[in-house]
CSV table of C-alpha atoms in Angstrom, one decimal:
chain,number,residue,atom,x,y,z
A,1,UNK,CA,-11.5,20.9,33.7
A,2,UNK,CA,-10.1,23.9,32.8
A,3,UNK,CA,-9.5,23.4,29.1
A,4,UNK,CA,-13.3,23.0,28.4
A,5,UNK,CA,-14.1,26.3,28.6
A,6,UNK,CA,-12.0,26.7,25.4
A,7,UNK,CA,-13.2,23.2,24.0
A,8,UNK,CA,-15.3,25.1,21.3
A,9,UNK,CA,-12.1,27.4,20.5
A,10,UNK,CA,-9.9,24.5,20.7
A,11,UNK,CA,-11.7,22.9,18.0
A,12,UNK,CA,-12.0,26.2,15.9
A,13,UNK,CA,-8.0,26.1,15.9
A,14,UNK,CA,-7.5,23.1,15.2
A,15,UNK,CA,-9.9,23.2,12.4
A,16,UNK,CA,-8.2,26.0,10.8
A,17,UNK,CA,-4.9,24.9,11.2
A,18,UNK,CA,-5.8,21.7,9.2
A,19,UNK,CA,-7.6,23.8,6.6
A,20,UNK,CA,-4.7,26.2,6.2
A,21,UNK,CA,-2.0,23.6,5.7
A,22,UNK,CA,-4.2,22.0,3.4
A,23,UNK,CA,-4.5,25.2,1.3
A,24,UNK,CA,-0.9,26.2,1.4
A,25,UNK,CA,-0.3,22.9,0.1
A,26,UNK,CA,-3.0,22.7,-2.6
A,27,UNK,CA,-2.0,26.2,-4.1
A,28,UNK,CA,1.5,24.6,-4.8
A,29,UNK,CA,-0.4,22.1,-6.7
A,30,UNK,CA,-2.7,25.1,-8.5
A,31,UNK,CA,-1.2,25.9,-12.1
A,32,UNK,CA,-1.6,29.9,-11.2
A,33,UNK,CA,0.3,29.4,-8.1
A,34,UNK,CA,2.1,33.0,-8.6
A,35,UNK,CA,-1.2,34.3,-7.8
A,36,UNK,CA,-1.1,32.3,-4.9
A,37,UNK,CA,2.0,33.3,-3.1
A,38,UNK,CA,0.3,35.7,-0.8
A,39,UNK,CA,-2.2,33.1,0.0
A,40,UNK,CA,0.2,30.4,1.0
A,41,UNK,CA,2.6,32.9,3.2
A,42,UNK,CA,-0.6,33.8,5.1
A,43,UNK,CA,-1.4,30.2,5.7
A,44,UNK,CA,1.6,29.3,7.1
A,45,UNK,CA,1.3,32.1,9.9
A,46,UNK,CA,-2.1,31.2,10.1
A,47,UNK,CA,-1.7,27.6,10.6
A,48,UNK,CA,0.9,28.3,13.2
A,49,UNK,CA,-0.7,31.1,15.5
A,50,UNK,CA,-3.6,28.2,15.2
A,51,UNK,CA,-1.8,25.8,16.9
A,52,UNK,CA,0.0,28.0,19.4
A,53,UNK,CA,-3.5,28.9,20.5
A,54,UNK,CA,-5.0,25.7,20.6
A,55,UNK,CA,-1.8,24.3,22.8
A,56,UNK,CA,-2.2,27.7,25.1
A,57,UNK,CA,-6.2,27.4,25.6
A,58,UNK,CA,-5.1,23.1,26.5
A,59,UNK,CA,-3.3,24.1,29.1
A,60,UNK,CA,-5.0,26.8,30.8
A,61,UNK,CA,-2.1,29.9,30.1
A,62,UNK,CA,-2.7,32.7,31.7
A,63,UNK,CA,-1.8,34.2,28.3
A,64,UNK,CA,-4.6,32.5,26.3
A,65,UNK,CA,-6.5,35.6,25.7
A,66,UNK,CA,-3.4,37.7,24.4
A,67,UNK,CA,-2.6,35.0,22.4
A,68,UNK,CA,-6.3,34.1,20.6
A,69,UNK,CA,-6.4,37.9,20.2
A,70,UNK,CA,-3.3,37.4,17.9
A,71,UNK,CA,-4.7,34.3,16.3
A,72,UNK,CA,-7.8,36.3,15.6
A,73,UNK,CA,-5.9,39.0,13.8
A,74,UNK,CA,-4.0,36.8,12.0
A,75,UNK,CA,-7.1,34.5,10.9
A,76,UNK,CA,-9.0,37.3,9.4
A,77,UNK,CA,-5.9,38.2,7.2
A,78,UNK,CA,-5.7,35.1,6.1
A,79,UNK,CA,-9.5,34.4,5.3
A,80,UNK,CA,-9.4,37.7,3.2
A,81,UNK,CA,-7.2,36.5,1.3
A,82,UNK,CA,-8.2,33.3,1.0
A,83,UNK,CA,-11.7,34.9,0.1
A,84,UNK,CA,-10.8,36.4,-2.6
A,85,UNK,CA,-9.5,33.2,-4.6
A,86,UNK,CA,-12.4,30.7,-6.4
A,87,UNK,CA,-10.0,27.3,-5.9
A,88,UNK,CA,-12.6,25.3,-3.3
A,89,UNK,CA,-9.4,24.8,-1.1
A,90,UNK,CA,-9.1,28.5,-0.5
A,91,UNK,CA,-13.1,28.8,-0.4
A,92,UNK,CA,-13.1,26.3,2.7
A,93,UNK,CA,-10.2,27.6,4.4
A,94,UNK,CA,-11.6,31.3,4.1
A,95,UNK,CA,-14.4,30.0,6.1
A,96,UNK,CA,-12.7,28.3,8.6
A,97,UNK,CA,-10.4,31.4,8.8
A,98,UNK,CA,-13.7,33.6,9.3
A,99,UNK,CA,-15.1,30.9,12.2
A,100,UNK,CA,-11.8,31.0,13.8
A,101,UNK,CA,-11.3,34.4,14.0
A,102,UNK,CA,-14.8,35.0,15.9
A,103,UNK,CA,-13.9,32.3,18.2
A,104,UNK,CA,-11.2,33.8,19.0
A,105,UNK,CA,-12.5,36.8,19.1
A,106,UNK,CA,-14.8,36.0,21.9
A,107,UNK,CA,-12.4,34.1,23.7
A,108,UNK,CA,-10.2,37.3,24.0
A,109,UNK,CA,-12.6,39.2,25.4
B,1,UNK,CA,-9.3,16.4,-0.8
B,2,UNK,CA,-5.6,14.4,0.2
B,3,UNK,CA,-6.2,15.5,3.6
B,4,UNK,CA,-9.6,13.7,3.3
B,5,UNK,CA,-7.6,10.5,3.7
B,6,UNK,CA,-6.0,11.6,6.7
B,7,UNK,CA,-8.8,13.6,8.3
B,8,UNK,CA,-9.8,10.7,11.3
B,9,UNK,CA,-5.9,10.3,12.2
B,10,UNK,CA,-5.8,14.2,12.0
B,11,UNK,CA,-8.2,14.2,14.5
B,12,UNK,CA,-6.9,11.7,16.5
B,13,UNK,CA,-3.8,13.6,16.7
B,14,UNK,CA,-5.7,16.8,17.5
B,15,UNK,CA,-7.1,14.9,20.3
B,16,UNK,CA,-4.3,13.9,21.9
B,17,UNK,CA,-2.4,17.0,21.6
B,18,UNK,CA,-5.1,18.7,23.3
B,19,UNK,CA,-5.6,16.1,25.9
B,20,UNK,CA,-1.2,16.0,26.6
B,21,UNK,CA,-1.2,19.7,26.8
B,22,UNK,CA,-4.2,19.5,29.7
B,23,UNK,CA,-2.9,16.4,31.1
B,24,UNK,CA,0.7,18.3,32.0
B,25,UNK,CA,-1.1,21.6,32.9
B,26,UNK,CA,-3.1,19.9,35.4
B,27,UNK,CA,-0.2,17.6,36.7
B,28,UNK,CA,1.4,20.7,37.5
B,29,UNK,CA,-1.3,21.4,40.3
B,30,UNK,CA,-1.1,17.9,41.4
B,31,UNK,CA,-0.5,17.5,45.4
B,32,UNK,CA,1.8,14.6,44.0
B,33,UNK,CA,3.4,16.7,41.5
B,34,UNK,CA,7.0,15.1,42.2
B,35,UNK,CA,5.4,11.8,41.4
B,36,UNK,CA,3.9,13.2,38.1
B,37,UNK,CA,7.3,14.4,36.5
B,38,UNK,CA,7.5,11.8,33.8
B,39,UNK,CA,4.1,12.2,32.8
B,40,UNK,CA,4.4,15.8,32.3
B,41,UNK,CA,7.7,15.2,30.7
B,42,UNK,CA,6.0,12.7,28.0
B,43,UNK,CA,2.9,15.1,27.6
B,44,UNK,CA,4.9,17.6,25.9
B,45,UNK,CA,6.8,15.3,23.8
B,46,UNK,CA,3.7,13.7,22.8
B,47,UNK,CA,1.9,17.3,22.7
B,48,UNK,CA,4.7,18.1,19.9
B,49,UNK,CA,4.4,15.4,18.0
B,50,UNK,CA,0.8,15.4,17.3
B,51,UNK,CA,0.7,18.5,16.1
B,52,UNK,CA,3.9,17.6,14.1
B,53,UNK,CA,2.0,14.7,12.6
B,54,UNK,CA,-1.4,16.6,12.2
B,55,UNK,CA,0.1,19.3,10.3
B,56,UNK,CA,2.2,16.7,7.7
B,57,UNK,CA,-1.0,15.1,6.9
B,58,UNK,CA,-3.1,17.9,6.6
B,59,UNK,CA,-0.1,19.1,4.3
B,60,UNK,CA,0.0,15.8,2.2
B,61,UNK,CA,3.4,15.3,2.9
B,62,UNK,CA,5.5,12.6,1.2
B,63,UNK,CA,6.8,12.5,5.0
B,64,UNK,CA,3.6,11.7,6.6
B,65,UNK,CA,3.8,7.7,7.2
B,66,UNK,CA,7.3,7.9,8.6
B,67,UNK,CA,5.8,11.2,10.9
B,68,UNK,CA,3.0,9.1,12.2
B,69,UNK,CA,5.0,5.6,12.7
B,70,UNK,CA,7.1,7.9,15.2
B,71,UNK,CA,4.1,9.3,16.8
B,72,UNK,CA,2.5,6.0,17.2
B,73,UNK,CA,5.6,4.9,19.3
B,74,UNK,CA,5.3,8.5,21.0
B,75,UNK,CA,1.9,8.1,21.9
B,76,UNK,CA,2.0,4.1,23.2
B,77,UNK,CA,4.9,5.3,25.8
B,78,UNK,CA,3.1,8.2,27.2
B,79,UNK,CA,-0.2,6.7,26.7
B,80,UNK,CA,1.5,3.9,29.4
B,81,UNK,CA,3.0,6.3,31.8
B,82,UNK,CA,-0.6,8.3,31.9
B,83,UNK,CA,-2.3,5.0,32.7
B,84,UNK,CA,-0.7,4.7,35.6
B,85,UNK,CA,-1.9,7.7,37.5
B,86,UNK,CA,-5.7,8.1,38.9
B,87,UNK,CA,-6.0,11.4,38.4
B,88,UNK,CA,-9.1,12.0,35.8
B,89,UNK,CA,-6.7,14.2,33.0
B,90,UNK,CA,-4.1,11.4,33.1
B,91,UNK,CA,-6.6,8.7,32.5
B,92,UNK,CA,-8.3,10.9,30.2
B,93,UNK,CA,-5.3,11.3,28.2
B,94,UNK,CA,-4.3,7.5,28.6
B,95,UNK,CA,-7.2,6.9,26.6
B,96,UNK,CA,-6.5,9.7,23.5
B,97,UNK,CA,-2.6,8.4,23.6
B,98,UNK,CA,-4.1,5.0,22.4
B,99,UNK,CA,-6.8,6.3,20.5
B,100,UNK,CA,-3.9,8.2,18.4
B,101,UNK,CA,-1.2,5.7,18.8
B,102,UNK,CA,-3.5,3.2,17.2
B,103,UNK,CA,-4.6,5.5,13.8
B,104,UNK,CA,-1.1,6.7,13.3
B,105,UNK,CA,0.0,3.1,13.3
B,106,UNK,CA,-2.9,2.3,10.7
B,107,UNK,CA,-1.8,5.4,8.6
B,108,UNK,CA,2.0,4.1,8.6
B,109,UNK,CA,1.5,1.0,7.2
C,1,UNK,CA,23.2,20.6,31.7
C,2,UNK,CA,21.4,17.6,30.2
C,3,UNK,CA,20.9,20.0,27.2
C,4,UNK,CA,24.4,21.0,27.0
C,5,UNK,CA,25.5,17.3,25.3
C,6,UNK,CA,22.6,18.4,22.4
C,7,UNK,CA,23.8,22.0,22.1
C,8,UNK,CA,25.9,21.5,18.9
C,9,UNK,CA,22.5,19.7,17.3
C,10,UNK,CA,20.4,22.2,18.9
C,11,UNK,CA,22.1,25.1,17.1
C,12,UNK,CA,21.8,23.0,13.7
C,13,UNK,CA,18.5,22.2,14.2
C,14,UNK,CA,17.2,26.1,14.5
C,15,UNK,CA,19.9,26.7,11.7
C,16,UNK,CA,18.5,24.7,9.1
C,17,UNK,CA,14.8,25.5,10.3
C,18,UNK,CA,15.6,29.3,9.9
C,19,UNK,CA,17.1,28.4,6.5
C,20,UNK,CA,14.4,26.3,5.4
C,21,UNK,CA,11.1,28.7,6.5
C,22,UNK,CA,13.6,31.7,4.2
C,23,UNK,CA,13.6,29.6,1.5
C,24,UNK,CA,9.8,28.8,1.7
C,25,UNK,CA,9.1,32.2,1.6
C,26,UNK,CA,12.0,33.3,-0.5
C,27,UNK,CA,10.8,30.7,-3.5
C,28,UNK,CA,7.5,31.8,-3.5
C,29,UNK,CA,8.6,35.0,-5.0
C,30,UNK,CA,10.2,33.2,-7.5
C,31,UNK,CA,9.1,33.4,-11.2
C,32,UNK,CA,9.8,29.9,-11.4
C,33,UNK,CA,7.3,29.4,-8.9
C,34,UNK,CA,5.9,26.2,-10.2
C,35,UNK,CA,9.2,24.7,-10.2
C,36,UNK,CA,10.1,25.4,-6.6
C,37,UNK,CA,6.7,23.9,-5.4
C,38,UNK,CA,8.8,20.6,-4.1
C,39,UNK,CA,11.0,22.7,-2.9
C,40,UNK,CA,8.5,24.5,-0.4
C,41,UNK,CA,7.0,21.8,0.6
C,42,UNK,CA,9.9,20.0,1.8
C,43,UNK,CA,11.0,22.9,3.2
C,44,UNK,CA,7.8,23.5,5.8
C,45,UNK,CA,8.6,19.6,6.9
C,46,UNK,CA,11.9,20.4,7.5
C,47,UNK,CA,11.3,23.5,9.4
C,48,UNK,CA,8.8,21.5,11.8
C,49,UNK,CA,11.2,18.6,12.0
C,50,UNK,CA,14.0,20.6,13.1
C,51,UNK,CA,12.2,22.8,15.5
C,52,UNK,CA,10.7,19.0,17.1
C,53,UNK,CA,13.7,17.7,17.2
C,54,UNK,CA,15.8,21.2,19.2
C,55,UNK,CA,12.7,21.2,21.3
C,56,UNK,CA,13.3,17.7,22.2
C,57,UNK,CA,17.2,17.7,22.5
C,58,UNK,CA,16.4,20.8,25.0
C,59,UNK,CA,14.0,19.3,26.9
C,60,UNK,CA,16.7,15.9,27.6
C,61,UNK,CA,13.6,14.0,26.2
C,62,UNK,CA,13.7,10.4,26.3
C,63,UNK,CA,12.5,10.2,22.1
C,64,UNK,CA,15.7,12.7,21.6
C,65,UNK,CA,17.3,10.0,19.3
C,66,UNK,CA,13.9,8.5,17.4
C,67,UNK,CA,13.1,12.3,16.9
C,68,UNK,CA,16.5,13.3,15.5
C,69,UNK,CA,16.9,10.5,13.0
C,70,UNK,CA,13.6,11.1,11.9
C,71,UNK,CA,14.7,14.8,11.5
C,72,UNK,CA,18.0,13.1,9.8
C,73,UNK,CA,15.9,11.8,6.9
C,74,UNK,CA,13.8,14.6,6.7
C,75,UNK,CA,16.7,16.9,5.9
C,76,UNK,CA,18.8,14.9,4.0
C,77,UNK,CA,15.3,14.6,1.2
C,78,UNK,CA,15.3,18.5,1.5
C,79,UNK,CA,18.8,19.3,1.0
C,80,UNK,CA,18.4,16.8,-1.7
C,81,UNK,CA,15.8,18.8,-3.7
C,82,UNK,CA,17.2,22.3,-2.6
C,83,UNK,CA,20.7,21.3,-4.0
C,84,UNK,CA,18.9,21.0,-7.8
C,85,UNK,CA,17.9,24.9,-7.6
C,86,UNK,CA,20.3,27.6,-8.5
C,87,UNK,CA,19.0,30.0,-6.1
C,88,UNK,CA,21.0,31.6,-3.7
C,89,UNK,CA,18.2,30.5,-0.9
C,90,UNK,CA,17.6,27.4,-1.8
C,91,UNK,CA,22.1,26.3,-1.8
C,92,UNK,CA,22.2,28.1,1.7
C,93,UNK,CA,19.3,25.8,2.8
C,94,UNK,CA,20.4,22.9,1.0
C,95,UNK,CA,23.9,23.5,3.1
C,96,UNK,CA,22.1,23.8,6.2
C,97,UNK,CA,20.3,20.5,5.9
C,98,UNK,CA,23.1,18.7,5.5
C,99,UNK,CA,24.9,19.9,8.5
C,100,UNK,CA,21.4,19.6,10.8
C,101,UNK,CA,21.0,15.8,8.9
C,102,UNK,CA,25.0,15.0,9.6
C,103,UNK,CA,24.6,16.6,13.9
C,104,UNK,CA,21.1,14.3,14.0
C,105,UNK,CA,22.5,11.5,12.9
C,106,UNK,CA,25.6,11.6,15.0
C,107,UNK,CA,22.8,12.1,17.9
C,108,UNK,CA,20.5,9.5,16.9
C,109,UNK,CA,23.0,6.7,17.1
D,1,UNK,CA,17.7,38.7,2.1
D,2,UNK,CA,14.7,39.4,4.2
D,3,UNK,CA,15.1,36.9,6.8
D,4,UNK,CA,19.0,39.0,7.9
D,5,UNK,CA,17.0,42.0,9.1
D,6,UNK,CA,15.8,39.8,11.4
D,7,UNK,CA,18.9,37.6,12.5
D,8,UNK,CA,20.0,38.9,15.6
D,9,UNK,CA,16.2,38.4,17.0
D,10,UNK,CA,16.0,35.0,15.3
D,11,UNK,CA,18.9,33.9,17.7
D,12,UNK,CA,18.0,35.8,20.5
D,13,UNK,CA,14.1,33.9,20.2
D,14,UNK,CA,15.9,30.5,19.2
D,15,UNK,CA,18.4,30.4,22.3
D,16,UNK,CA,15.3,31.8,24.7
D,17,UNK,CA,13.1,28.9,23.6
D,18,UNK,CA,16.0,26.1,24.2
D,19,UNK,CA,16.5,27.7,27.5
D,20,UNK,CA,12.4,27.8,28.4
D,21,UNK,CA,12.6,24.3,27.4
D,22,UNK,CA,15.7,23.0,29.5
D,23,UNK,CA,14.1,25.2,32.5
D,24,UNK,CA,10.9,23.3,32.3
D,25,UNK,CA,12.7,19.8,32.0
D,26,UNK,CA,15.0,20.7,34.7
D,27,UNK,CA,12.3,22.4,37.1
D,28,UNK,CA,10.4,19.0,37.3
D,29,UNK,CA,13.4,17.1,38.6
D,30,UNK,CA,13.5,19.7,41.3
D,31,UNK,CA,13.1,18.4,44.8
D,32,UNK,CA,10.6,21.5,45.7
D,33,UNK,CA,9.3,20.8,41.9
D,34,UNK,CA,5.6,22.1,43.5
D,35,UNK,CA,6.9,25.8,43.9
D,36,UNK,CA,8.0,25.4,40.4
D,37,UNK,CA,5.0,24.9,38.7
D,38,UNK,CA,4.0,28.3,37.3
D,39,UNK,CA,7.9,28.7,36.3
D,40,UNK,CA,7.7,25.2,34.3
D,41,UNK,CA,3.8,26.7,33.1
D,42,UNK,CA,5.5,29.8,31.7
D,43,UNK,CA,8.4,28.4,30.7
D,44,UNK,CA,5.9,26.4,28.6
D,45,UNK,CA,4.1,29.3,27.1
D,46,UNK,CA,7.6,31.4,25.9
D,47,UNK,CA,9.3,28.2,24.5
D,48,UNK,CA,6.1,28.1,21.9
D,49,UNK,CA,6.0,31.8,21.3
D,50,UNK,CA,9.7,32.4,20.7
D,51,UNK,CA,9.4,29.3,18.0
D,52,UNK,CA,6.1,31.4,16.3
D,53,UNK,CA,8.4,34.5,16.5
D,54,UNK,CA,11.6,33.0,15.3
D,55,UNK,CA,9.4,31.2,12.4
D,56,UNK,CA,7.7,34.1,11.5
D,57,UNK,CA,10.6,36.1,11.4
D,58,UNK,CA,12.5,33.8,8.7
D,59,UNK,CA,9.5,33.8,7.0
D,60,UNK,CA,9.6,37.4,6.4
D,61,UNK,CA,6.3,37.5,7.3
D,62,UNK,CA,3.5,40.1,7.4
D,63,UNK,CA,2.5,39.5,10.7
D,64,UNK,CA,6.4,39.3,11.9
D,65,UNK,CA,5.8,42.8,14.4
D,66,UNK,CA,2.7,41.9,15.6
D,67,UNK,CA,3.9,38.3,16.8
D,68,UNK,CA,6.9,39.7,18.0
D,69,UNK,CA,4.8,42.2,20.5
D,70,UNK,CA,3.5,39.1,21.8
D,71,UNK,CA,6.5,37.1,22.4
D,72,UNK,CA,7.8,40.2,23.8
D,73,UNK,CA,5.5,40.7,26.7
D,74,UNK,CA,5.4,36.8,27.5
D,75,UNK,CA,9.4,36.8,27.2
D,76,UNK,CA,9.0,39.2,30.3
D,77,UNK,CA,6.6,37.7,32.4
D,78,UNK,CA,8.6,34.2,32.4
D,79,UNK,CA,11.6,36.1,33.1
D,80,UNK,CA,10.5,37.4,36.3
D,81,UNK,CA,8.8,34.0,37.5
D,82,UNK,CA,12.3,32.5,36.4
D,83,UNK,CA,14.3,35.2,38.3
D,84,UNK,CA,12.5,34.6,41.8
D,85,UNK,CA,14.3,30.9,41.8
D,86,UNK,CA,17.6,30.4,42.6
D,87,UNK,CA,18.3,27.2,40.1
D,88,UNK,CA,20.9,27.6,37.8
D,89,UNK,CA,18.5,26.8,35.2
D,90,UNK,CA,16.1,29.5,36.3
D,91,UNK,CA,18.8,32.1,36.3
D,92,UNK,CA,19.8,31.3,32.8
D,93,UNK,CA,16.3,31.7,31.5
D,94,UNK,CA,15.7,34.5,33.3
D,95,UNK,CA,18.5,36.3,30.9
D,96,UNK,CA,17.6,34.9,28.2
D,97,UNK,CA,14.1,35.9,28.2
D,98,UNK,CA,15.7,39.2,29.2
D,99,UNK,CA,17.4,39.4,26.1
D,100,UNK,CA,14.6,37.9,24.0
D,101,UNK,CA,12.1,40.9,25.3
D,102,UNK,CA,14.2,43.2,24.4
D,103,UNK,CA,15.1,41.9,20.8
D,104,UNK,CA,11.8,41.6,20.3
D,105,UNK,CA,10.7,44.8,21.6
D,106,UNK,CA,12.8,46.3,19.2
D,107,UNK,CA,11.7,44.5,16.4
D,108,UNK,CA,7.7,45.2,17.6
D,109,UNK,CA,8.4,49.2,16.6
């Protein structure tokens, strides 16, 4: 089966996409959510090149790699960003940024 | 975490999203590809909405029940259509369809 | 053209998603930030409904009417809560999901 | 507002991914549906990354040239799987992926 080659990656998407909606979300809630605006924009691309990778690896595109080096690019942005925030939200989605992004990473190659 | 609550039907979506997107990738290379056009058709509409309903929940969203009560339906119809193919993605994906179909129900109610 | 019966939907479904992923970005640069967080979280529903439901409609899928009244109820809460902010952003979008909820559910029935 | 620098592309992504999608469909009700199948895969692959791009785009976001780059060079390699079938459909998404490459190219520098 093709997509199990990316099964790891697969899951490294989808587990950032999850942690950067949650984050987007959860900084609307935050009551220094000014300071957050940067971090939620970021999430949203993050989230999305997330899932456009995860969909591409699934089906075996012959673009996968282009497009998980994108997502990588993207993810380490984001986890920055994320990284430099002390709310746990943005704690655990820097780290699932930082995980993505080196599965990607290596899947690009 | 709200996303906590949601995290097993998040998954469950993830799964099957992963699973439609393979399933309709490998129907493609099917010798009996004319036979699998239905299949492939439902795999992308089931494909989008699992990631629809993944992201809602993972963003807390007030919309997230009525998300997941259309997935559910999503899911049972191409769930049906994949059981009835032998080929090893479609059964494969048969089995995540339901798998989903029956955790977004639970999440709608 | 199957998709040629959904092209007026279509074009307000990637209307009102373009409106609504604006005003998401647009409100977070808000000084009222904290006031708009409804907003922006409506909004990234909407966005995903609406690109969902113009996939679906393009694709002639056979969940083209569940999809678009879901997307109908969707927008309508959005233009709801955009329609109570004097922003220039959030009127155009709250204009925009009423037009994409009126075309869905027109489609949906 | 940000999001109007970006209109013309928005549009030109937006009508590129409805025509991707309505290729696919259309492709799999083909009678020689087995020559189609890296047109319906590609097809696949562009309607996703012209809804990124377009997203991105009204987003105003960061990442808006990079994911446009992308989009770009997949825009082109569907067009010229398209353009090798005669189907109407095919013809039509050939164009529009046409277009979309070069809107986005222009938007990538």
């Amino acid at each position: 089966m093709p997509h199990q080659t990316y099964a790891a990656c697969i899951e490294a998407c989808n587990g950032c996409a999850t942690a950067c909606h949650h984050c987007a979300a959860s900084c609307l809630k935050e009551p220094d959510v000014q300071m957050m605006a940067r971090c939620i924009a970021l999430d949203m691309d993050c989230a999305a090149a997330c899932q456009f990778a995860a969909a591409a690896m699934a089906r075996g595109s012959e673009h996968a790699k282009a497009i998980c080096a994108l997502c990588a690019g993207i993810c380490e942005t984001c986890g920055e960003e994320c990284a430099r925030h002390r709310h746990e939200h943005c704690q655990a989605c820097a780290k699932a940024c930082r995980d993505c992004a080196a599965a990607c990473r290596a899947m690009a190659h």
